[in-house]
XYZ file of N, CA and C in Angstrom:
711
model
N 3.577 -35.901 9.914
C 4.723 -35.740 9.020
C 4.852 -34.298 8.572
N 4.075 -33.775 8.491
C 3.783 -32.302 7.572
C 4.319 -31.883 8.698
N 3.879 -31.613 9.807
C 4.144 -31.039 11.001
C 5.522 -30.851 11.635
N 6.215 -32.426 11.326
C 7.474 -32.333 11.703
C 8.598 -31.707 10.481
N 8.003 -31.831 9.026
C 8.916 -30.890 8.526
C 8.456 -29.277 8.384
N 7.374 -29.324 8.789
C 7.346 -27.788 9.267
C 8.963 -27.287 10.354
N 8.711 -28.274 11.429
C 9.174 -28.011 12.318
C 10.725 -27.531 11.831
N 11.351 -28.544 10.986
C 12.291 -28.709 10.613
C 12.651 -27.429 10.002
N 11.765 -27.167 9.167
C 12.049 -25.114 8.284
C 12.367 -24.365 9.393
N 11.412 -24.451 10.136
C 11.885 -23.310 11.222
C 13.153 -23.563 12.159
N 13.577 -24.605 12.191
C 14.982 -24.888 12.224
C 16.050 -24.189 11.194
N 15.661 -24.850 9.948
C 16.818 -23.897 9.140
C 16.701 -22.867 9.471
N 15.732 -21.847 9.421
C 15.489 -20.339 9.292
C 14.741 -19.915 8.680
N 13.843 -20.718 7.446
C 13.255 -19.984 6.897
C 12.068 -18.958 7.358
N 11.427 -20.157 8.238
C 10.465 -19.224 9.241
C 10.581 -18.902 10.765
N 10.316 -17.748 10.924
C 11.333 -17.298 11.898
C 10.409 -16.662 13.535
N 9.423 -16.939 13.085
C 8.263 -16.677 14.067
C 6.579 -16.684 13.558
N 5.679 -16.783 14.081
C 3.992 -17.044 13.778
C 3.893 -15.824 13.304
N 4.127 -15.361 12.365
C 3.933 -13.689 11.401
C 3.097 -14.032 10.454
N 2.201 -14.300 10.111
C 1.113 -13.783 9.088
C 0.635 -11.867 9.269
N -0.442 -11.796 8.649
C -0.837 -10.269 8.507
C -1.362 -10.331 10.131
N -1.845 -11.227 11.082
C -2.865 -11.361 12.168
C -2.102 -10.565 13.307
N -2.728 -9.900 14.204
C -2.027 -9.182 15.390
C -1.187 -8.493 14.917
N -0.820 -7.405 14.256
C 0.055 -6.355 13.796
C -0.545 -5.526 13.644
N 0.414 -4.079 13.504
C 0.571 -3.240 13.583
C -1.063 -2.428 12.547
N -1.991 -1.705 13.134
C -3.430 -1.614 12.284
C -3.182 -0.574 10.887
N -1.787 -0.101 10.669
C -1.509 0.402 9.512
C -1.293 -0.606 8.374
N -0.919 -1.600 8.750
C -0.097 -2.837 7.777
C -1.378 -3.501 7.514
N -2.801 -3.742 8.242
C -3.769 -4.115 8.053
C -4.478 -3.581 7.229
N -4.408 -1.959 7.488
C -5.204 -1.175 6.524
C -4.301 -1.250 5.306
N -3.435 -1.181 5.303
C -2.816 -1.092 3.797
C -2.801 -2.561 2.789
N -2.476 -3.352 3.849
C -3.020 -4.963 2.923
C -4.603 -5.245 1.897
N -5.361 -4.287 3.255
C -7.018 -4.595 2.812
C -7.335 -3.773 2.057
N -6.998 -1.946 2.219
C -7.526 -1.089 1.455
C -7.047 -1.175 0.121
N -5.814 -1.105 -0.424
C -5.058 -1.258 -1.665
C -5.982 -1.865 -2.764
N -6.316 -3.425 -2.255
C -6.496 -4.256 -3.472
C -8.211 -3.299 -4.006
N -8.757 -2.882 -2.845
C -10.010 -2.162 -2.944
C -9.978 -1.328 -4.032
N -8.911 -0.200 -3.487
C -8.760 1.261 -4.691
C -8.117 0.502 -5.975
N -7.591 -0.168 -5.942
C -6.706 -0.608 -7.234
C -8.156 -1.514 -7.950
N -8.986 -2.079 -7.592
C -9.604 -2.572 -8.603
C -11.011 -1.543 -8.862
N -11.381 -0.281 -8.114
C -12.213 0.831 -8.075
C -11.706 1.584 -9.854
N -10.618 1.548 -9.271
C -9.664 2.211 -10.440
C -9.656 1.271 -12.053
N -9.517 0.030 -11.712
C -9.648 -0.759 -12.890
C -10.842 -1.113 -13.337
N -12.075 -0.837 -12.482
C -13.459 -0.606 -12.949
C -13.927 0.740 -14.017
N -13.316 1.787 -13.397
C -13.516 3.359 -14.415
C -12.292 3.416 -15.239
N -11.665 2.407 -15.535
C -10.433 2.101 -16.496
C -11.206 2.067 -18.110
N -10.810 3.369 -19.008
C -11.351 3.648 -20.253
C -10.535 2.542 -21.433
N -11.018 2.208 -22.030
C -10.478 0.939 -23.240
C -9.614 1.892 -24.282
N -8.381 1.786 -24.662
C -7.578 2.702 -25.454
C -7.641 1.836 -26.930
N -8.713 2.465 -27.713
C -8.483 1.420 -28.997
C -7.405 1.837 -30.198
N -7.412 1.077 -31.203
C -6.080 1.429 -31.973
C -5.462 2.881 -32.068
N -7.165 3.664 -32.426
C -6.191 5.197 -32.308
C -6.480 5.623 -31.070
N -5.060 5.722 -30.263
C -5.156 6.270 -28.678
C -5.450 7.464 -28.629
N -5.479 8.361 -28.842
C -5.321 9.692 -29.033
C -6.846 10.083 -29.170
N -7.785 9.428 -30.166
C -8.977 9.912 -30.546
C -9.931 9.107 -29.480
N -9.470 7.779 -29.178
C -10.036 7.427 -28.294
C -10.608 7.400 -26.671
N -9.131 8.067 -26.543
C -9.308 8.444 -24.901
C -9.643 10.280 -25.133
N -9.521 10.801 -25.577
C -10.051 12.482 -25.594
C -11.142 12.430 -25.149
N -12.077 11.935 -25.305
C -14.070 11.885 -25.073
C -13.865 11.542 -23.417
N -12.722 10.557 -23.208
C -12.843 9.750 -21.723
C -11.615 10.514 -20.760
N -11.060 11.547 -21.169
C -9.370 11.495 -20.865
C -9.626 11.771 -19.394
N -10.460 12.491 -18.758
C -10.734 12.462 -17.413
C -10.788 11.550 -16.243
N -11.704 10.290 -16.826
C -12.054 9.215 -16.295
C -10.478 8.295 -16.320
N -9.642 8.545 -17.689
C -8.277 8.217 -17.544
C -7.643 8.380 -16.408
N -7.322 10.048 -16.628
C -6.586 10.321 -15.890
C -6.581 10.116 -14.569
N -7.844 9.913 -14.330
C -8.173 9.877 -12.404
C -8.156 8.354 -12.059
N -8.537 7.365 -13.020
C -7.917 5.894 -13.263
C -6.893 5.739 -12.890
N -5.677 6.284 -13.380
C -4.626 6.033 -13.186
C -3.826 6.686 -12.129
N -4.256 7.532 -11.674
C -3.571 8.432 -10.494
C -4.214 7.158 -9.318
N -5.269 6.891 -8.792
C -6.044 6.189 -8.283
C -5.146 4.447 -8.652
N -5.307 4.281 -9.711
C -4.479 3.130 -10.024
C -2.768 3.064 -9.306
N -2.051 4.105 -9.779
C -1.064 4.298 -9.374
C -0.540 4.250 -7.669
N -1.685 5.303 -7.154
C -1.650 5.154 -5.465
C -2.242 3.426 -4.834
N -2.812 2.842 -5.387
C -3.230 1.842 -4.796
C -2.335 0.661 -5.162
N -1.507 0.915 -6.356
C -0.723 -0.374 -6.634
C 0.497 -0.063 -5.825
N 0.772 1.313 -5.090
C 1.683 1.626 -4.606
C 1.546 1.189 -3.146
N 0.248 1.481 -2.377
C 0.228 0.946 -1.728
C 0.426 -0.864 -0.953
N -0.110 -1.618 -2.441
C -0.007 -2.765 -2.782
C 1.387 -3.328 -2.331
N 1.864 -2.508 -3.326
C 3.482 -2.904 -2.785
C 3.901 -3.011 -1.759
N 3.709 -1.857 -0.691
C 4.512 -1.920 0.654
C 3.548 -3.193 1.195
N 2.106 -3.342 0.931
C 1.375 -4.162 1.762
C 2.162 -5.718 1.520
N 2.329 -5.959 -0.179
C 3.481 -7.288 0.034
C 4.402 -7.657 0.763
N 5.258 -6.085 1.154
C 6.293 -6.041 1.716
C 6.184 -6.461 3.367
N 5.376 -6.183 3.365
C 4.479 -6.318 5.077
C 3.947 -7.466 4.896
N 3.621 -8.150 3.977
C 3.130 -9.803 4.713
C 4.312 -10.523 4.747
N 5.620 -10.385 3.881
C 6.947 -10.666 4.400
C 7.467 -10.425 5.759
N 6.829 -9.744 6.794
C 7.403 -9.364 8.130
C 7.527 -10.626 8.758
N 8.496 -11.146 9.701
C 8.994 -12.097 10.268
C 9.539 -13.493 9.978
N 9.575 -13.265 8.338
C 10.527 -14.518 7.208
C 11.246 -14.131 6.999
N 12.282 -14.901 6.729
C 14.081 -14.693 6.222
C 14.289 -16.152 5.691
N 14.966 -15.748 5.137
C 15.513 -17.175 3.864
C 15.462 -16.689 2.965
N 16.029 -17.580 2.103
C 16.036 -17.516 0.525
C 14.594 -17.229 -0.079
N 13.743 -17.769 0.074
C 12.239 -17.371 -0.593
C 11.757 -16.141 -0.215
N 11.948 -15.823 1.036
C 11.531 -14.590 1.510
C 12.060 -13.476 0.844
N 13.972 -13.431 0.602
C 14.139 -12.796 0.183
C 13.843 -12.558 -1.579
N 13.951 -13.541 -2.492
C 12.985 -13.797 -3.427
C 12.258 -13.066 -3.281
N 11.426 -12.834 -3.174
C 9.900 -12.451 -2.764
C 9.813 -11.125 -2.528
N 10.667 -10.685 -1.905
C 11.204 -9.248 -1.046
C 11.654 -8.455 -2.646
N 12.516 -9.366 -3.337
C 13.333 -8.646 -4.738
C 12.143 -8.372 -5.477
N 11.123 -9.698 -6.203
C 10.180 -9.709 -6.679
C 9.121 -8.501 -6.200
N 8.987 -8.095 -5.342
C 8.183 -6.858 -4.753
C 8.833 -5.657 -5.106
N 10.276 -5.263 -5.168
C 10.212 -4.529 -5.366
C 10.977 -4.067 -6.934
N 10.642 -5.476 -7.890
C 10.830 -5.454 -9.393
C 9.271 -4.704 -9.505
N 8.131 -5.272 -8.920
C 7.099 -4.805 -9.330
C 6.959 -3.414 -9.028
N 7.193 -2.797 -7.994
C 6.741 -1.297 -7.272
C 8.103 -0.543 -8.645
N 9.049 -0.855 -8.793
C 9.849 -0.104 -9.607
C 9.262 -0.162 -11.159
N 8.858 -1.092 -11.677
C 8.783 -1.535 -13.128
C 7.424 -1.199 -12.990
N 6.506 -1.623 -12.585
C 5.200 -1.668 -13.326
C 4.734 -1.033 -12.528
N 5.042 0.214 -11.977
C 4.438 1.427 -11.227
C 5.022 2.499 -12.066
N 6.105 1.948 -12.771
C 6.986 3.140 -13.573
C 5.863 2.925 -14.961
N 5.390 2.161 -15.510
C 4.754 1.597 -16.291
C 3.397 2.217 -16.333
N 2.779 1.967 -15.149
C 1.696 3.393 -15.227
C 1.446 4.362 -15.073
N 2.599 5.020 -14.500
C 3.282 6.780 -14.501
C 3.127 6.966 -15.691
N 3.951 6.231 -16.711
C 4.381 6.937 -18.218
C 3.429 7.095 -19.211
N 2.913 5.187 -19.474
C 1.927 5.341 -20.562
C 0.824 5.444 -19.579
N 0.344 5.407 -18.751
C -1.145 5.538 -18.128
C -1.063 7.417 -17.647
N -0.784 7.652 -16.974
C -0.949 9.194 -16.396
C 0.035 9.944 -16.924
N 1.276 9.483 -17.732
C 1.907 10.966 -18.571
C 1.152 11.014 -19.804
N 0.767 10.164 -20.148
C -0.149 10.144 -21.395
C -1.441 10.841 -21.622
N -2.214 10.444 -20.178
C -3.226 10.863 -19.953
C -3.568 12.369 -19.591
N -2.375 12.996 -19.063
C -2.355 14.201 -18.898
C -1.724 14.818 -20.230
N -0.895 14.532 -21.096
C -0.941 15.226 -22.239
C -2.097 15.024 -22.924
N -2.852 14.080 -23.368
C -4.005 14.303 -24.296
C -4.967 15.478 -23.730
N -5.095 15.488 -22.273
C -6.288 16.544 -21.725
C -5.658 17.958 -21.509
N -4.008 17.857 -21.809
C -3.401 19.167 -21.795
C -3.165 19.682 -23.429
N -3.857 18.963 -24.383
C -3.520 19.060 -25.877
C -5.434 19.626 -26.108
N -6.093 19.235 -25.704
C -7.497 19.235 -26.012
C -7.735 20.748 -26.444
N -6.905 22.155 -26.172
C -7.182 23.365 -26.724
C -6.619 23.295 -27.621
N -5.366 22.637 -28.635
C -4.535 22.987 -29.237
C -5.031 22.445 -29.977
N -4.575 23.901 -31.595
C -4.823 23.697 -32.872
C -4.897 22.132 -33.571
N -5.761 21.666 -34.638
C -5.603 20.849 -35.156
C -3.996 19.987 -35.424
N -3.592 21.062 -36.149
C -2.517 20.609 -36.557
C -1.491 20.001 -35.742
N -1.180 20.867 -34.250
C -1.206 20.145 -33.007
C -0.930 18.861 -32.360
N -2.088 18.783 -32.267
C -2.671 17.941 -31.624
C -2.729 16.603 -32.563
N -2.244 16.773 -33.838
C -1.343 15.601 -34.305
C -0.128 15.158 -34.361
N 0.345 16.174 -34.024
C 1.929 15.944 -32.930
C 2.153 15.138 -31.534
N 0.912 15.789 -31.146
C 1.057 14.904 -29.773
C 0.333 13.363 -29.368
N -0.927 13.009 -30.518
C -0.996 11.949 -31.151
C -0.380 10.840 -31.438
N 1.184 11.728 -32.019
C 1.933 10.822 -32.291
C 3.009 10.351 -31.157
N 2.850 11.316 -30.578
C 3.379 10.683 -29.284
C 3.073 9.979 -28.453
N 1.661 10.476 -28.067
C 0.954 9.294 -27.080
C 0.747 7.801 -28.311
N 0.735 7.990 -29.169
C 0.828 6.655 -29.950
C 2.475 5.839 -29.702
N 2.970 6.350 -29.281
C 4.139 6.296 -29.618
C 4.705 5.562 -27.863
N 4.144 6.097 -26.912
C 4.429 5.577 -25.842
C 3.716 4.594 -25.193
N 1.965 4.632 -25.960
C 1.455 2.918 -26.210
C 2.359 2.069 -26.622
N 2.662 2.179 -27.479
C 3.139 1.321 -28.445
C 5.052 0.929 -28.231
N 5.653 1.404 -27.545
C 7.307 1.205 -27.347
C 7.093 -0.026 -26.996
N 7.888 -0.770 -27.198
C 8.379 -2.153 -26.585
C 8.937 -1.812 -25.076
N 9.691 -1.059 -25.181
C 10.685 -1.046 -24.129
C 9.134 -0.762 -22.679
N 8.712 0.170 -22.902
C 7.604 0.104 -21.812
C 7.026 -0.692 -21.656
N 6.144 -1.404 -23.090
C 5.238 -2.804 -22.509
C 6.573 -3.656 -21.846
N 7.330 -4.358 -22.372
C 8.322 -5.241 -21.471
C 8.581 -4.497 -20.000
N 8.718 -3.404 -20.082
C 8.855 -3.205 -18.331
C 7.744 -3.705 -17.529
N 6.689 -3.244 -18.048
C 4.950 -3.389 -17.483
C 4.913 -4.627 -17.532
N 5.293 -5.440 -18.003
C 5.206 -6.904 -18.242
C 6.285 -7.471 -17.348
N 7.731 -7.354 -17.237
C 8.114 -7.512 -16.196
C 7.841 -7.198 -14.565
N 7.587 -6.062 -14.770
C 6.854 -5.265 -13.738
C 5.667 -6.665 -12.914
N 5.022 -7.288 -13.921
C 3.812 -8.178 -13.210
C 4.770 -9.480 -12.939
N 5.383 -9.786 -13.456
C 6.553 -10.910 -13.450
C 6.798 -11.268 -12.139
N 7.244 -9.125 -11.602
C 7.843 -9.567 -10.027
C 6.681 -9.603 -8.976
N 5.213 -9.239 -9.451
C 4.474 -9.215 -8.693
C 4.043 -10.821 -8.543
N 4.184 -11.301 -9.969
C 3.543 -12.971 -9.342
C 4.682 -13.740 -8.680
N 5.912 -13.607 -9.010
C 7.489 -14.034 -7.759
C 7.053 -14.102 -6.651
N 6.419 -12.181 -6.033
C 6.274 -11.766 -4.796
C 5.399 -12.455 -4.272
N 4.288 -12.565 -5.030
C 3.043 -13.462 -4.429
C 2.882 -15.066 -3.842
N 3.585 -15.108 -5.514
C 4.263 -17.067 -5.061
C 4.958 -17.091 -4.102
N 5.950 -15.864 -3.875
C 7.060 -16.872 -2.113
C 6.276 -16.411 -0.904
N 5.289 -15.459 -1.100
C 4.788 -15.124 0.058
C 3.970 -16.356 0.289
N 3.109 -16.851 -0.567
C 2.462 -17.901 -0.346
C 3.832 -19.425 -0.354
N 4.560 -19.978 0.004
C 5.659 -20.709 0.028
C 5.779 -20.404 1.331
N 6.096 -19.138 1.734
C 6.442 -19.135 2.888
C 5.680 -19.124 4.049
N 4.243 -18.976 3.623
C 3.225 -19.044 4.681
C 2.891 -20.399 4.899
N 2.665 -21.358 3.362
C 2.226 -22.556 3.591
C 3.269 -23.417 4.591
N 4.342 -22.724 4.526
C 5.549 -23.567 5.398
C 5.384 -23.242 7.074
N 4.119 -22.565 7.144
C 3.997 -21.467 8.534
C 3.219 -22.261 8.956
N 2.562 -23.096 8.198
C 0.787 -23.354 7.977
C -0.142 -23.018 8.219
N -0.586 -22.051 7.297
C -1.331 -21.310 6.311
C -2.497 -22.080 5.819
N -3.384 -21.863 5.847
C -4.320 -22.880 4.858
C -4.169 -22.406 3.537
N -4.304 -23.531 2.490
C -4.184 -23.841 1.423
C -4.926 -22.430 0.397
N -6.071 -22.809 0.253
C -6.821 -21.861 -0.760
C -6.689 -20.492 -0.324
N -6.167 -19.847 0.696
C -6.236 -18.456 0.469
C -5.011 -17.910 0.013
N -3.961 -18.817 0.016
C -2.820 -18.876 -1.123
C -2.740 -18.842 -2.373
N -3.261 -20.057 -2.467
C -3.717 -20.612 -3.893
C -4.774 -18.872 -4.672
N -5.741 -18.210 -4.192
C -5.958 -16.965 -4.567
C -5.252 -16.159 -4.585
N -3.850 -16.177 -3.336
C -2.905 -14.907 -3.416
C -2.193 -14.953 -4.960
N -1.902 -15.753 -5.228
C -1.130 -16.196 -6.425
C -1.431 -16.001 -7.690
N -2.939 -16.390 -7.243
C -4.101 -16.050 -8.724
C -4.122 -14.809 -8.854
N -3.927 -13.980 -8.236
C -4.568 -12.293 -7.931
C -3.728 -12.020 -9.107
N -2.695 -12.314 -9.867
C -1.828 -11.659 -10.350
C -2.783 -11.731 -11.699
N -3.575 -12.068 -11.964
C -4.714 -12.145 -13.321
C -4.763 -10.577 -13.245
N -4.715 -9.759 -12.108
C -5.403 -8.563 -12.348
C -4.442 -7.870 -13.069
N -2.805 -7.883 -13.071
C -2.011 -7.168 -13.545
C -2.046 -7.897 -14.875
N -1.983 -8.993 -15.275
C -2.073 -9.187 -16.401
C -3.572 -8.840 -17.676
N -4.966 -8.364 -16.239
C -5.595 -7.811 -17.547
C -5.591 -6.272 -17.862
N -5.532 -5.697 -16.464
C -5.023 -4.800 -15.945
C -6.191 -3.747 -16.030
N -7.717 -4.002 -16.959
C -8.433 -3.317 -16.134
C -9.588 -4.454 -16.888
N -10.906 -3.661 -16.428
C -12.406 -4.800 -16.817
C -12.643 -5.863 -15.660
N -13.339 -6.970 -16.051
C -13.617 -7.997 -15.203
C -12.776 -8.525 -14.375
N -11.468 -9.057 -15.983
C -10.674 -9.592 -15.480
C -9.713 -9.242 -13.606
N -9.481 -8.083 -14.359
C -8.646 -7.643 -13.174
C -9.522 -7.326 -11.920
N -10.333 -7.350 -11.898
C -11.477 -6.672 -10.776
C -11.359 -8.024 -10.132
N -11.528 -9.237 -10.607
C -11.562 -10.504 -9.582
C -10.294 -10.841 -9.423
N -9.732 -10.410 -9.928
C -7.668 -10.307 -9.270
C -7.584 -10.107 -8.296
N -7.912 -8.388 -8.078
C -7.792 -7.744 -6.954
C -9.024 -8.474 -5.627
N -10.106 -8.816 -6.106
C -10.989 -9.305 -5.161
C -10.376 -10.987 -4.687
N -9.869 -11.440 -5.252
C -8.731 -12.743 -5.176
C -8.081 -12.411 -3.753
N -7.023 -11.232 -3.946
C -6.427 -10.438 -3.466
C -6.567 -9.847 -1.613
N -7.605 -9.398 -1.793
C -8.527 -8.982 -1.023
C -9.020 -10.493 -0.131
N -9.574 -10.922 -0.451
C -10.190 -11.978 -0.092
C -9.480 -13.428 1.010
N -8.167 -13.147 0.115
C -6.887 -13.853 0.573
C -6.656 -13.519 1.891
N -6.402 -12.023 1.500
C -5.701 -11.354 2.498
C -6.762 -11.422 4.028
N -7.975 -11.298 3.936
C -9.006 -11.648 4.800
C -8.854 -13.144 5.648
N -9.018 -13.652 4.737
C -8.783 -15.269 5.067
C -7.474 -15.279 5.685
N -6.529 -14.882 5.628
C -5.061 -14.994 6.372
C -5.613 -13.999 7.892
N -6.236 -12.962 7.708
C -6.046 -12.265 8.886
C -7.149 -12.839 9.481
N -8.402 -13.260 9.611
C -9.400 -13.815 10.228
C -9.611 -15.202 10.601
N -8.744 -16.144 9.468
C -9.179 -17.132 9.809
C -8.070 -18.216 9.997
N -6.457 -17.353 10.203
C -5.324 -17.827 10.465
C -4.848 -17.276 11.668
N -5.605 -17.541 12.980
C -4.565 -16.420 13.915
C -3.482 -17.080 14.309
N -2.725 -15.863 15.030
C -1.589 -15.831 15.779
C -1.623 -17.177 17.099
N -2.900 -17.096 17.549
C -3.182 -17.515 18.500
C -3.301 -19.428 18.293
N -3.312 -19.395 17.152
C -4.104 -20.851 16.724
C -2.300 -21.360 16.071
N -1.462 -20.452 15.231
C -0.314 -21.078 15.260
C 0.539 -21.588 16.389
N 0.167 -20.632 17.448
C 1.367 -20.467 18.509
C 1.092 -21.964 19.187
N -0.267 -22.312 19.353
C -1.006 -24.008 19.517
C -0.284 -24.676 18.898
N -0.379 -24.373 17.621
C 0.010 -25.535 16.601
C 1.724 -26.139 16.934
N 2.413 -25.019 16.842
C 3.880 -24.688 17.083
C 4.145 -25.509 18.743
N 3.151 -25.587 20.020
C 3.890 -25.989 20.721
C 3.242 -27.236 20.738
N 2.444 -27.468 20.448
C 1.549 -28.829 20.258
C 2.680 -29.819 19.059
N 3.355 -29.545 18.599
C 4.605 -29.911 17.764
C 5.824 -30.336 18.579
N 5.913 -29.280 18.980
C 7.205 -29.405 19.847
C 7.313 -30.204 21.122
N 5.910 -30.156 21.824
C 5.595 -31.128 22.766
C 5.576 -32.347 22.663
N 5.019 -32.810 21.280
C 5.199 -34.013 20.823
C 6.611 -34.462 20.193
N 7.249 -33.867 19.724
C 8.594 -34.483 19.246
C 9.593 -34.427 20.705
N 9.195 -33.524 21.345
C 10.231 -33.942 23.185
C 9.205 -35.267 23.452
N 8.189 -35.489 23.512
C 7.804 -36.863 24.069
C 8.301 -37.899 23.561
N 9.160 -37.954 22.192
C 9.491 -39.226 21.256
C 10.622 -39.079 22.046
């Protein structure tokens, strides 16, 4: 039964050929696998910003700043790698999924440009300046913690990353995909919501892990079976 409404999706269109991450192109591989790596490297040397930002990250602003540059390139990479496990779906979910990817690469990449690395580079570009100073700019980096308008982007920003994740996984399970390395793609999004520490470190290893399990233990070779072993049987009825 599963089988024959598989069959049936790929009738409508949604799935449009045996495309998982498996047998492609070894850039789209490296960028699926390496990403979730640097992005949770980065959320490991991720410094804790306590109420006063300003006094708090000065002692660490280094370890910040290179956090987030590091953070920034790997969630960037992240992105296109979503964009690339979308290769060979079309439909409505796909495209879903496609929007959702790139709510996240716009919003919550803009999100750690501003308050993560513009921030971080003014406190370590304030560190010579007079007392008096350097409570000016205090109030600024307090000030760009703290906006609404940024946390809601950053927060939307993860919104489109768990969209992206959910239709990618929708559209694979409709490919057939095994179950649990989905079920982790989906979870991974814990990491943007803790966004650095434990939490997020087993996001990204979620992430990672998924993405393994789709390329090793889903091939090309084992759908293309599945797909005519289907089709053979519904011409025999």
């Amino acid at each position: 039964m599963f089988e024959l409404d598989r069959t049936e999706r790929i009738a409508e269109g949604t799935y449009v050929q045996p495309s998982g991450i498996a047998g492609v192109d070894p850039i789209r591989k490296l960028v699926a696998l390496a990403a979730p790596i640097g992005a949770a490297i980065a959320m490991w040397i991720h410094p804790h910003a306590d109420h006063d930002v300003y006094a708090s990250l000065s002692p660490v602003i280094d370890a910040w700043v290179v956090g987030h540059l590091l953070l920034f390139t790997s969630m960037s990479f992240l992105a296109v790698g979503l964009y690339l496990l979308l290769a060979g779906y079309r439909g409505a979910v796909a495209t879903i999924a496609r929007i959702g990817t790139a709510t996240f690469a716009f919003l919550y990449l803009g999100y750690v440009a501003i308050v993560g690395l513009a921030s971080g580079l003014v406190i370590r570009e304030a560190q010579s300046l007079p007392a008096e100073q350097q409570a000016g700019v205090a109030a600024v980096v307090e000030y760009l913690h703290t906006e609404p308008l940024l946390f809601w982007a950053g927060a939307l920003g993860a919104v489109g990353y768990l969209i992206a994740v959910t239709g990618i996984a929708i559209v694979y399970y409709r490919a057939g995909a095994p179950r649990i390395p989905l079920v982790g793609l989906v979870g991974s999004v814990v990491a943007l919501a803790a966004h650095s520490g434990l939490g997020a470190i087993a996001g990204m290893a979620l992430f990672f892990v998924s993405v393994v399990w789709l390329e090793f233990g889903w091939t090309i070779g084992e759908r293309h079976e599945r797909d005519s072993s289907t089709t053979n049987g519904r011409t025999g009825t």
